[in-house]
Amino acid sequence: MLPVLRNRTYRHLFAAQVVALTGTGLATVALGLLAYDLAGPRAGSVLGTALAIKMVAYVAVAPAVGALAHRLPRRALMAGSDLARAAVALSLPFVDRVWQVYLLVFLLQAASAAFTPTFQAVIPDVLPDERDYTRALSLSRLAYDLESLFSPALAAALLAVTTYDRLFLGTAAGFLASAVLVLSAVVPRPAAGTGTAAAGPEAGRHAGHAHARAAAGVRLLLAAPPLRALLLLNLAVAAAGSLVTVNTVVYVRDLLGRGTGDVALALGAYGAGSMAVALALPRLLDRVPDRTVMLRAAAALAAALAAAGALTAAAPGPWRWPALLAAWAALGAAGSAVLTPAGRLVRRAVPAGRRTEAFAAQFSLSHACWLLTYPLAGWVGATAGLTAAAAALGVLAAGSALAAAALWCPSPEPATEPAAAAAREADRPSPRPEPAPAPAATATAAAGAGRLHRLLAPRHGH
């Protein structure tokens, strides 16, 4: 996995991602303490609203950025997003109203919604070999998991010697360092012949209209069966992750009666499961198709949610604590097995010049799933109990996995990138010209070809 770091451009971009994630983790801790200072016992509702605003920013901003990204240099867009995030972080220590927190959180996450899809679209161009790209995806997954474990520990160490508002300085420093690293990298242009101008008449018609291009990004995802299945798999991951994010503290403190330190241990088990799978996936994906790995992992998510529901209904006993850790580790592992290969599906199904649109749409729609499942996990858990919450989310995950399996039929041939297929087609020798058919014959042949295409097109999944 580490050999991909020999690529200087990828090494700088990956380092930028790591330091930016570290800054984000510090901001998460500091925001919680800031919310408590401003709202006291209502801090939970303030953070819940801020989390919802974060998802709204992701869902609303990412497609627009994907639609406009073709007009901007990608390195400048990523560096500008980092500078905007640094400016917001430096403003947070001075707020004294809850509404100001909401506004700055929206601006911060809007800048993140500009950075992340652009970053995701750049990496396939930096690492065109699929084996290298797969290892980069696993490293990215590891970076997110390490952030969830390392940043709280770093914040706790810093809080021992300084006040929480100084953590925002660390956040700003992380974003500034990310901007410097991005600017030091040589970001390639999208592959020649696959940009907007070469993406077909559809792209040409929408070139000047941001809203239409954003909609075109969504259509790119809906055009290929594996990407339609990916949207459903994102919903399964969100269902499982929401139970962990929203209800871990309730499981640990109320159901099991354990201390606050065990909340971090349970979340650590979830992250450890995710990291273990991210480390193992590159070799596994060399031998096993993405479809097999992702669909079986989605089924495992539903099974682990069923186990979490059974845990709440079981008789009390000391076994329930290790059982919870095992269930959380299984949820993290299965979620990582679904999310890590997702970039490979987009890379194969979308021309290189339109990947930013596609990754932006994927980023937006995947977070729309979390926007649905976060309140579902919280409201059902609060009103009907943890068993009902786990059951509802488990049914949602199982239904999404089954629908994804039905949509994503196995392909008899390995998937290839549209750009590569087009290049091979262009290299074939042209057939000898034939006499042009009569107009009537041409119309009849075109109509027959259209009917044949409609019959065959749904059968060609990746």
Short mmCIF file of N, CA and C in Angstrom, two decimals, residues 65-232:
data_model
loop_
_atom_site.label_atom_id
_atom_site.label_comp_id
_atom_site.label_asym_id
_atom_site.label_seq_id
_atom_site.Cartn_x
_atom_site.Cartn_y
_atom_site.Cartn_z
N VAL A 65 -20.57 22.80 -6.99
CA VAL A 65 -19.12 22.86 -7.18
C VAL A 65 -18.70 21.95 -8.32
N GLY A 66 -19.27 20.74 -8.34
CA GLY A 66 -18.94 19.84 -9.43
C GLY A 66 -19.32 20.39 -10.79
N ALA A 67 -20.40 21.17 -10.83
CA ALA A 67 -20.84 21.75 -12.09
C ALA A 67 -19.93 22.88 -12.55
N LEU A 68 -19.33 23.60 -11.60
CA LEU A 68 -18.50 24.76 -11.94
C LEU A 68 -17.02 24.44 -12.00
N ALA A 69 -16.64 23.24 -11.52
CA ALA A 69 -15.22 22.94 -11.37
C ALA A 69 -14.47 22.94 -12.69
N HIS A 70 -15.18 22.66 -13.80
CA HIS A 70 -14.50 22.60 -15.09
C HIS A 70 -13.97 23.97 -15.52
N ARG A 71 -14.47 25.06 -14.88
CA ARG A 71 -14.02 26.41 -15.24
C ARG A 71 -12.83 26.87 -14.40
N LEU A 72 -12.46 26.10 -13.39
CA LEU A 72 -11.42 26.54 -12.45
C LEU A 72 -10.28 25.53 -12.43
N PRO A 73 -9.05 25.99 -12.24
CA PRO A 73 -7.94 25.06 -12.02
C PRO A 73 -8.19 24.28 -10.72
N ARG A 74 -8.01 22.96 -10.80
CA ARG A 74 -8.38 22.15 -9.65
C ARG A 74 -7.47 22.42 -8.44
N ARG A 75 -6.20 22.69 -8.69
CA ARG A 75 -5.31 23.00 -7.56
C ARG A 75 -5.74 24.29 -6.88
N ALA A 76 -6.11 25.31 -7.65
CA ALA A 76 -6.56 26.57 -7.06
C ALA A 76 -7.86 26.38 -6.29
N LEU A 77 -8.76 25.55 -6.81
CA LEU A 77 -10.03 25.31 -6.12
C LEU A 77 -9.81 24.65 -4.77
N MET A 78 -8.94 23.64 -4.72
CA MET A 78 -8.67 22.96 -3.44
C MET A 78 -7.96 23.89 -2.46
N ALA A 79 -6.94 24.63 -2.95
CA ALA A 79 -6.23 25.53 -2.05
C ALA A 79 -7.14 26.66 -1.56
N GLY A 80 -7.99 27.18 -2.43
CA GLY A 80 -8.93 28.22 -2.01
C GLY A 80 -9.91 27.71 -0.98
N SER A 81 -10.36 26.46 -1.12
CA SER A 81 -11.26 25.87 -0.12
C SER A 81 -10.56 25.77 1.23
N ASP A 82 -9.28 25.37 1.22
CA ASP A 82 -8.53 25.30 2.48
C ASP A 82 -8.39 26.68 3.13
N LEU A 83 -8.11 27.70 2.33
CA LEU A 83 -7.96 29.04 2.90
C LEU A 83 -9.29 29.54 3.47
N ALA A 84 -10.40 29.22 2.80
CA ALA A 84 -11.71 29.61 3.33
C ALA A 84 -11.98 28.90 4.65
N ARG A 85 -11.63 27.62 4.73
CA ARG A 85 -11.85 26.89 5.99
C ARG A 85 -10.97 27.45 7.11
N ALA A 86 -9.75 27.84 6.77
CA ALA A 86 -8.88 28.44 7.80
C ALA A 86 -9.47 29.75 8.31
N ALA A 87 -10.02 30.56 7.41
CA ALA A 87 -10.61 31.84 7.83
C ALA A 87 -11.81 31.62 8.76
N VAL A 88 -12.64 30.61 8.45
CA VAL A 88 -13.79 30.31 9.31
C VAL A 88 -13.30 29.84 10.67
N ALA A 89 -12.30 28.95 10.69
CA ALA A 89 -11.79 28.45 11.97
C ALA A 89 -11.25 29.57 12.85
N LEU A 90 -10.59 30.55 12.24
CA LEU A 90 -10.07 31.67 13.01
C LEU A 90 -11.18 32.57 13.55
N SER A 91 -12.37 32.51 12.92
CA SER A 91 -13.50 33.34 13.38
C SER A 91 -14.26 32.69 14.53
N LEU A 92 -14.20 31.37 14.65
CA LEU A 92 -15.03 30.68 15.63
C LEU A 92 -14.77 31.08 17.09
N PRO A 93 -13.52 31.34 17.51
CA PRO A 93 -13.32 31.72 18.92
C PRO A 93 -14.02 33.01 19.32
N PHE A 94 -14.46 33.83 18.35
CA PHE A 94 -15.03 35.14 18.67
C PHE A 94 -16.56 35.15 18.67
N VAL A 95 -17.20 34.02 18.42
CA VAL A 95 -18.66 34.02 18.38
C VAL A 95 -19.22 34.06 19.80
N ASP A 96 -20.38 34.68 19.94
CA ASP A 96 -21.06 34.70 21.24
C ASP A 96 -22.55 34.45 21.11
N ARG A 97 -22.99 33.98 19.94
CA ARG A 97 -24.39 33.64 19.71
C ARG A 97 -24.46 32.29 19.00
N VAL A 98 -25.52 31.54 19.31
CA VAL A 98 -25.67 30.22 18.71
C VAL A 98 -25.83 30.33 17.19
N TRP A 99 -26.57 31.34 16.72
CA TRP A 99 -26.80 31.46 15.28
C TRP A 99 -25.49 31.70 14.53
N GLN A 100 -24.53 32.35 15.21
CA GLN A 100 -23.24 32.55 14.58
C GLN A 100 -22.50 31.22 14.38
N VAL A 101 -22.66 30.32 15.35
CA VAL A 101 -22.08 28.98 15.20
C VAL A 101 -22.67 28.30 13.97
N TYR A 102 -24.00 28.38 13.83
CA TYR A 102 -24.66 27.72 12.69
C TYR A 102 -24.16 28.29 11.36
N LEU A 103 -24.03 29.61 11.30
CA LEU A 103 -23.58 30.23 10.06
C LEU A 103 -22.15 29.81 9.71
N LEU A 104 -21.26 29.84 10.70
CA LEU A 104 -19.87 29.50 10.42
C LEU A 104 -19.71 28.01 10.12
N VAL A 105 -20.51 27.16 10.77
CA VAL A 105 -20.46 25.73 10.46
C VAL A 105 -20.89 25.50 9.01
N PHE A 106 -21.92 26.22 8.57
CA PHE A 106 -22.35 26.06 7.17
C PHE A 106 -21.23 26.48 6.21
N LEU A 107 -20.58 27.62 6.49
CA LEU A 107 -19.51 28.08 5.62
C LEU A 107 -18.33 27.11 5.62
N LEU A 108 -18.01 26.58 6.80
CA LEU A 108 -16.91 25.63 6.91
C LEU A 108 -17.18 24.37 6.09
N GLN A 109 -18.40 23.84 6.24
CA GLN A 109 -18.73 22.60 5.54
C GLN A 109 -18.96 22.84 4.05
N ALA A 110 -19.40 24.03 3.68
CA ALA A 110 -19.53 24.34 2.25
C ALA A 110 -18.15 24.31 1.59
N ALA A 111 -17.14 24.85 2.28
CA ALA A 111 -15.78 24.80 1.74
C ALA A 111 -15.29 23.36 1.67
N SER A 112 -15.64 22.55 2.66
CA SER A 112 -15.27 21.13 2.61
C SER A 112 -15.95 20.42 1.45
N ALA A 113 -17.20 20.81 1.17
CA ALA A 113 -17.93 20.22 0.04
C ALA A 113 -17.32 20.62 -1.29
N ALA A 114 -16.56 21.70 -1.32
CA ALA A 114 -15.83 22.07 -2.54
C ALA A 114 -14.52 21.31 -2.63
N PHE A 115 -13.85 21.11 -1.50
CA PHE A 115 -12.53 20.46 -1.51
C PHE A 115 -12.62 18.96 -1.81
N THR A 116 -13.48 18.25 -1.08
CA THR A 116 -13.43 16.79 -1.09
C THR A 116 -13.74 16.17 -2.45
N PRO A 117 -14.84 16.55 -3.15
CA PRO A 117 -15.07 15.92 -4.45
C PRO A 117 -13.97 16.24 -5.46
N THR A 118 -13.42 17.45 -5.39
CA THR A 118 -12.33 17.81 -6.31
C THR A 118 -11.10 16.95 -6.03
N PHE A 119 -10.78 16.77 -4.76
CA PHE A 119 -9.67 15.90 -4.36
C PHE A 119 -9.91 14.47 -4.87
N GLN A 120 -11.13 13.97 -4.69
CA GLN A 120 -11.45 12.60 -5.12
C GLN A 120 -11.31 12.45 -6.64
N ALA A 121 -11.65 13.50 -7.38
CA ALA A 121 -11.56 13.43 -8.84
C ALA A 121 -10.13 13.55 -9.35
N VAL A 122 -9.27 14.18 -8.58
CA VAL A 122 -7.87 14.36 -9.00
C VAL A 122 -7.08 13.06 -8.87
N ILE A 123 -7.33 12.29 -7.82
CA ILE A 123 -6.49 11.13 -7.51
C ILE A 123 -6.46 10.11 -8.65
N PRO A 124 -7.58 9.78 -9.33
CA PRO A 124 -7.46 8.83 -10.45
C PRO A 124 -6.56 9.33 -11.58
N ASP A 125 -6.46 10.63 -11.75
CA ASP A 125 -5.57 11.17 -12.78
C ASP A 125 -4.11 11.13 -12.32
N VAL A 126 -3.89 11.27 -11.02
CA VAL A 126 -2.53 11.20 -10.49
C VAL A 126 -2.03 9.75 -10.50
N LEU A 127 -2.94 8.80 -10.21
CA LEU A 127 -2.59 7.38 -10.15
C LEU A 127 -3.45 6.62 -11.15
N PRO A 128 -3.11 6.64 -12.43
CA PRO A 128 -3.96 6.01 -13.44
C PRO A 128 -4.01 4.49 -13.34
N ASP A 129 -2.98 3.85 -12.77
CA ASP A 129 -3.00 2.40 -12.62
C ASP A 129 -4.01 2.01 -11.55
N GLU A 130 -4.88 1.04 -11.85
CA GLU A 130 -5.96 0.71 -10.92
C GLU A 130 -5.45 0.12 -9.62
N ARG A 131 -4.37 -0.67 -9.65
CA ARG A 131 -3.82 -1.21 -8.41
C ARG A 131 -3.35 -0.09 -7.50
N ASP A 132 -2.65 0.89 -8.08
CA ASP A 132 -2.21 2.03 -7.27
C ASP A 132 -3.40 2.83 -6.74
N TYR A 133 -4.40 3.01 -7.60
CA TYR A 133 -5.57 3.78 -7.17
C TYR A 133 -6.30 3.08 -6.03
N THR A 134 -6.39 1.74 -6.10
CA THR A 134 -7.04 0.99 -5.02
C THR A 134 -6.30 1.19 -3.71
N ARG A 135 -4.99 1.18 -3.76
CA ARG A 135 -4.21 1.40 -2.54
C ARG A 135 -4.37 2.83 -2.02
N ALA A 136 -4.53 3.77 -2.92
CA ALA A 136 -4.79 5.14 -2.49
C ALA A 136 -6.14 5.25 -1.80
N LEU A 137 -7.13 4.54 -2.31
CA LEU A 137 -8.44 4.55 -1.66
C LEU A 137 -8.36 3.98 -0.25
N SER A 138 -7.59 2.91 -0.07
CA SER A 138 -7.44 2.34 1.26
C SER A 138 -6.70 3.29 2.19
N LEU A 139 -5.67 3.97 1.68
CA LEU A 139 -4.97 4.96 2.51
C LEU A 139 -5.91 6.09 2.92
N SER A 140 -6.77 6.51 2.01
CA SER A 140 -7.73 7.57 2.34
C SER A 140 -8.68 7.12 3.43
N ARG A 141 -9.15 5.87 3.33
CA ARG A 141 -10.03 5.32 4.36
C ARG A 141 -9.31 5.29 5.71
N LEU A 142 -8.04 4.87 5.69
CA LEU A 142 -7.26 4.84 6.92
C LEU A 142 -7.10 6.23 7.51
N ALA A 143 -6.92 7.22 6.65
CA ALA A 143 -6.77 8.60 7.14
C ALA A 143 -8.02 9.04 7.89
N TYR A 144 -9.20 8.72 7.36
CA TYR A 144 -10.43 9.08 8.06
C TYR A 144 -10.54 8.35 9.40
N ASP A 145 -10.18 7.06 9.41
CA ASP A 145 -10.29 6.30 10.65
C ASP A 145 -9.28 6.78 11.69
N LEU A 146 -8.06 7.06 11.25
CA LEU A 146 -7.05 7.55 12.19
C LEU A 146 -7.45 8.91 12.75
N GLU A 147 -8.07 9.74 11.90
CA GLU A 147 -8.53 11.05 12.38
C GLU A 147 -9.52 10.89 13.53
N SER A 148 -10.44 9.91 13.39
CA SER A 148 -11.45 9.72 14.43
C SER A 148 -10.84 9.22 15.73
N LEU A 149 -9.65 8.58 15.65
CA LEU A 149 -8.99 8.10 16.86
C LEU A 149 -7.94 9.08 17.38
N PHE A 150 -7.18 9.68 16.45
CA PHE A 150 -6.03 10.49 16.84
C PHE A 150 -6.43 11.90 17.28
N SER A 151 -7.37 12.52 16.55
CA SER A 151 -7.71 13.91 16.85
C SER A 151 -8.27 14.10 18.26
N PRO A 152 -9.21 13.24 18.73
CA PRO A 152 -9.67 13.43 20.12
C PRO A 152 -8.54 13.30 21.14
N ALA A 153 -7.61 12.34 20.90
CA ALA A 153 -6.49 12.19 21.84
C ALA A 153 -5.60 13.43 21.81
N LEU A 154 -5.34 13.97 20.61
CA LEU A 154 -4.54 15.18 20.50
C LEU A 154 -5.25 16.35 21.18
N ALA A 155 -6.56 16.44 20.98
CA ALA A 155 -7.32 17.53 21.62
C ALA A 155 -7.24 17.42 23.14
N ALA A 156 -7.36 16.20 23.66
CA ALA A 156 -7.29 16.02 25.12
C ALA A 156 -5.92 16.44 25.64
N ALA A 157 -4.85 16.11 24.91
CA ALA A 157 -3.51 16.51 25.35
C ALA A 157 -3.35 18.02 25.31
N LEU A 158 -3.87 18.66 24.28
CA LEU A 158 -3.76 20.11 24.18
C LEU A 158 -4.59 20.82 25.25
N LEU A 159 -5.75 20.25 25.55
CA LEU A 159 -6.61 20.88 26.56
C LEU A 159 -6.00 20.82 27.97
N ALA A 160 -5.04 19.95 28.15
CA ALA A 160 -4.36 19.88 29.43
C ALA A 160 -3.46 21.08 29.65
N VAL A 161 -3.10 21.78 28.58
CA VAL A 161 -2.16 22.90 28.71
C VAL A 161 -2.73 24.21 28.17
N THR A 162 -3.91 24.19 27.56
CA THR A 162 -4.47 25.41 27.00
C THR A 162 -5.99 25.35 27.03
N THR A 163 -6.63 26.43 26.64
CA THR A 163 -8.09 26.49 26.62
C THR A 163 -8.62 26.00 25.27
N TYR A 164 -9.91 25.64 25.26
CA TYR A 164 -10.47 25.01 24.06
C TYR A 164 -10.47 25.95 22.86
N ASP A 165 -10.58 27.27 23.09
CA ASP A 165 -10.63 28.17 21.94
C ASP A 165 -9.31 28.18 21.17
N ARG A 166 -8.20 27.77 21.82
CA ARG A 166 -6.93 27.68 21.11
C ARG A 166 -6.91 26.51 20.13
N LEU A 167 -7.82 25.55 20.33
CA LEU A 167 -7.88 24.42 19.40
C LEU A 167 -8.24 24.89 17.99
N PHE A 168 -9.01 25.97 17.91
CA PHE A 168 -9.36 26.49 16.59
C PHE A 168 -8.12 27.00 15.84
N LEU A 169 -7.11 27.45 16.60
CA LEU A 169 -5.85 27.84 15.95
C LEU A 169 -5.18 26.62 15.31
N GLY A 170 -5.25 25.48 16.01
CA GLY A 170 -4.73 24.25 15.43
C GLY A 170 -5.50 23.85 14.18
N THR A 171 -6.82 24.06 14.21
CA THR A 171 -7.64 23.78 13.03
C THR A 171 -7.20 24.64 11.85
N ALA A 172 -7.05 25.94 12.10
CA ALA A 172 -6.63 26.85 11.03
C ALA A 172 -5.23 26.47 10.52
N ALA A 173 -4.34 26.09 11.42
CA ALA A 173 -2.99 25.69 11.00
C ALA A 173 -3.04 24.46 10.10
N GLY A 174 -3.93 23.52 10.43
CA GLY A 174 -4.07 22.33 9.60
C GLY A 174 -4.54 22.67 8.20
N PHE A 175 -5.51 23.57 8.08
CA PHE A 175 -6.01 23.95 6.75
C PHE A 175 -4.97 24.75 5.97
N LEU A 176 -4.23 25.61 6.65
CA LEU A 176 -3.18 26.36 5.96
C LEU A 176 -2.08 25.44 5.46
N ALA A 177 -1.71 24.46 6.28
CA ALA A 177 -0.70 23.50 5.85
C ALA A 177 -1.20 22.69 4.66
N SER A 178 -2.48 22.35 4.68
CA SER A 178 -3.07 21.62 3.55
C SER A 178 -2.99 22.46 2.29
N ALA A 179 -3.29 23.75 2.38
CA ALA A 179 -3.22 24.62 1.20
C ALA A 179 -1.81 24.67 0.64
N VAL A 180 -0.81 24.77 1.52
CA VAL A 180 0.59 24.81 1.06
C VAL A 180 0.95 23.52 0.35
N LEU A 181 0.54 22.39 0.91
CA LEU A 181 0.86 21.10 0.29
C LEU A 181 0.17 20.94 -1.07
N VAL A 182 -1.07 21.39 -1.16
CA VAL A 182 -1.79 21.32 -2.44
C VAL A 182 -1.08 22.17 -3.48
N LEU A 183 -0.69 23.38 -3.10
CA LEU A 183 -0.02 24.27 -4.06
C LEU A 183 1.35 23.74 -4.47
N SER A 184 1.96 22.92 -3.63
CA SER A 184 3.27 22.36 -3.97
C SER A 184 3.18 21.15 -4.88
N ALA A 185 1.96 20.64 -5.10
CA ALA A 185 1.77 19.47 -5.95
C ALA A 185 1.49 19.90 -7.39
N VAL A 186 1.91 19.06 -8.33
CA VAL A 186 1.64 19.29 -9.75
C VAL A 186 0.38 18.50 -10.09
N VAL A 187 -0.77 19.17 -10.10
CA VAL A 187 -2.05 18.50 -10.32
C VAL A 187 -2.28 18.37 -11.83
N PRO A 188 -2.44 17.17 -12.35
CA PRO A 188 -2.62 17.01 -13.80
C PRO A 188 -3.98 17.48 -14.25
N ARG A 189 -4.04 17.85 -15.52
CA ARG A 189 -5.33 18.15 -16.14
C ARG A 189 -6.07 16.84 -16.37
N PRO A 190 -7.41 16.89 -16.52
CA PRO A 190 -8.13 15.67 -16.88
C PRO A 190 -7.58 15.08 -18.17
N ALA A 191 -7.70 13.76 -18.29
CA ALA A 191 -7.13 13.07 -19.44
C ALA A 191 -7.60 13.68 -20.75
N ALA A 192 -6.69 13.83 -21.68
CA ALA A 192 -7.02 14.44 -22.96
C ALA A 192 -8.07 13.62 -23.68
N GLY A 193 -8.98 14.31 -24.34
CA GLY A 193 -10.01 13.63 -25.11
C GLY A 193 -11.19 13.20 -24.32
N THR A 194 -11.19 13.45 -22.99
CA THR A 194 -12.30 13.01 -22.17
C THR A 194 -12.86 14.15 -21.33
N GLY A 195 -12.54 15.35 -21.70
CA GLY A 195 -13.04 16.48 -20.96
C GLY A 195 -14.42 16.85 -21.39
N THR A 196 -14.82 18.06 -20.97
CA THR A 196 -16.17 18.49 -21.27
C THR A 196 -16.45 18.52 -22.74
N ALA A 197 -15.51 18.99 -23.51
CA ALA A 197 -15.75 19.09 -24.92
C ALA A 197 -15.88 17.75 -25.58
N ALA A 198 -15.28 16.71 -24.99
CA ALA A 198 -15.32 15.39 -25.60
C ALA A 198 -16.30 14.48 -24.95
N ALA A 199 -17.08 14.98 -24.02
CA ALA A 199 -17.98 14.10 -23.28
C ALA A 199 -19.29 13.93 -23.98
N GLY A 200 -19.41 14.39 -25.16
CA GLY A 200 -20.62 14.14 -25.93
C GLY A 200 -21.52 15.34 -25.99
N PRO A 201 -22.59 15.25 -26.78
CA PRO A 201 -23.51 16.37 -26.93
C PRO A 201 -24.15 16.78 -25.63
N GLU A 202 -24.36 15.79 -24.76
CA GLU A 202 -25.00 16.12 -23.48
C GLU A 202 -24.19 17.14 -22.73
N ALA A 203 -22.85 16.91 -22.65
CA ALA A 203 -21.99 17.85 -21.94
C ALA A 203 -21.96 19.20 -22.64
N GLY A 204 -21.93 19.18 -23.96
CA GLY A 204 -21.87 20.42 -24.69
C GLY A 204 -23.07 21.31 -24.45
N ARG A 205 -24.24 20.68 -24.38
CA ARG A 205 -25.45 21.49 -24.17
C ARG A 205 -25.45 22.14 -22.80
N HIS A 206 -24.79 21.47 -21.82
CA HIS A 206 -24.86 21.96 -20.45
C HIS A 206 -23.63 22.74 -20.04
N ALA A 207 -22.71 23.00 -20.96
CA ALA A 207 -21.42 23.55 -20.57
C ALA A 207 -21.56 24.87 -19.84
N GLY A 208 -22.52 25.70 -20.19
CA GLY A 208 -22.60 27.02 -19.58
C GLY A 208 -23.63 27.15 -18.50
N HIS A 209 -24.24 26.07 -18.08
CA HIS A 209 -25.34 26.17 -17.14
C HIS A 209 -25.03 25.31 -15.92
N ALA A 210 -24.71 25.95 -14.79
CA ALA A 210 -24.26 25.20 -13.62
C ALA A 210 -25.32 24.24 -13.10
N HIS A 211 -26.58 24.70 -13.07
CA HIS A 211 -27.64 23.83 -12.56
C HIS A 211 -27.79 22.59 -13.43
N ALA A 212 -27.74 22.79 -14.74
CA ALA A 212 -27.88 21.65 -15.65
C ALA A 212 -26.69 20.71 -15.52
N ARG A 213 -25.49 21.25 -15.32
CA ARG A 213 -24.32 20.40 -15.15
C ARG A 213 -24.38 19.63 -13.84
N ALA A 214 -24.93 20.24 -12.79
CA ALA A 214 -25.10 19.51 -11.54
C ALA A 214 -26.06 18.34 -11.73
N ALA A 215 -27.16 18.60 -12.44
CA ALA A 215 -28.10 17.52 -12.74
C ALA A 215 -27.45 16.46 -13.61
N ALA A 216 -26.56 16.89 -14.51
CA ALA A 216 -25.85 15.93 -15.35
C ALA A 216 -24.95 15.03 -14.51
N GLY A 217 -24.37 15.56 -13.44
CA GLY A 217 -23.56 14.73 -12.55
C GLY A 217 -24.37 13.63 -11.90
N VAL A 218 -25.59 13.97 -11.49
CA VAL A 218 -26.48 12.95 -10.92
C VAL A 218 -26.84 11.92 -11.99
N ARG A 219 -27.09 12.38 -13.22
CA ARG A 219 -27.44 11.44 -14.28
C ARG A 219 -26.29 10.51 -14.59
N LEU A 220 -25.06 10.98 -14.43
CA LEU A 220 -23.92 10.09 -14.62
C LEU A 220 -23.97 8.91 -13.65
N LEU A 221 -24.39 9.18 -12.43
CA LEU A 221 -24.49 8.10 -11.44
C LEU A 221 -25.65 7.17 -11.74
N LEU A 222 -26.74 7.74 -12.25
CA LEU A 222 -27.92 6.93 -12.51
C LEU A 222 -27.82 6.15 -13.82
N ALA A 223 -26.83 6.48 -14.65
CA ALA A 223 -26.74 5.85 -15.97
C ALA A 223 -26.17 4.44 -15.91
N ALA A 224 -25.32 4.15 -14.92
CA ALA A 224 -24.65 2.85 -14.85
C ALA A 224 -25.21 2.03 -13.69
N PRO A 225 -25.58 0.78 -13.90
CA PRO A 225 -26.14 -0.05 -12.82
C PRO A 225 -25.24 -0.12 -11.58
N PRO A 226 -23.90 -0.26 -11.70
CA PRO A 226 -23.09 -0.30 -10.47
C PRO A 226 -23.19 0.99 -9.65
N LEU A 227 -23.33 2.14 -10.33
CA LEU A 227 -23.41 3.40 -9.59
C LEU A 227 -24.79 3.59 -8.98
N ARG A 228 -25.83 3.08 -9.65
CA ARG A 228 -27.16 3.10 -9.02
C ARG A 228 -27.14 2.21 -7.77
N ALA A 229 -26.49 1.06 -7.88
CA ALA A 229 -26.38 0.19 -6.71
C ALA A 229 -25.57 0.85 -5.60
N LEU A 230 -24.54 1.62 -5.99
CA LEU A 230 -23.71 2.30 -5.00
C LEU A 230 -24.53 3.28 -4.16
N LEU A 231 -25.48 3.96 -4.77
CA LEU A 231 -26.32 4.87 -4.01
C LEU A 231 -27.10 4.13 -2.93
N LEU A 232 -27.59 2.94 -3.25
CA LEU A 232 -28.29 2.15 -2.26
C LEU A 232 -27.35 1.62 -1.18
#
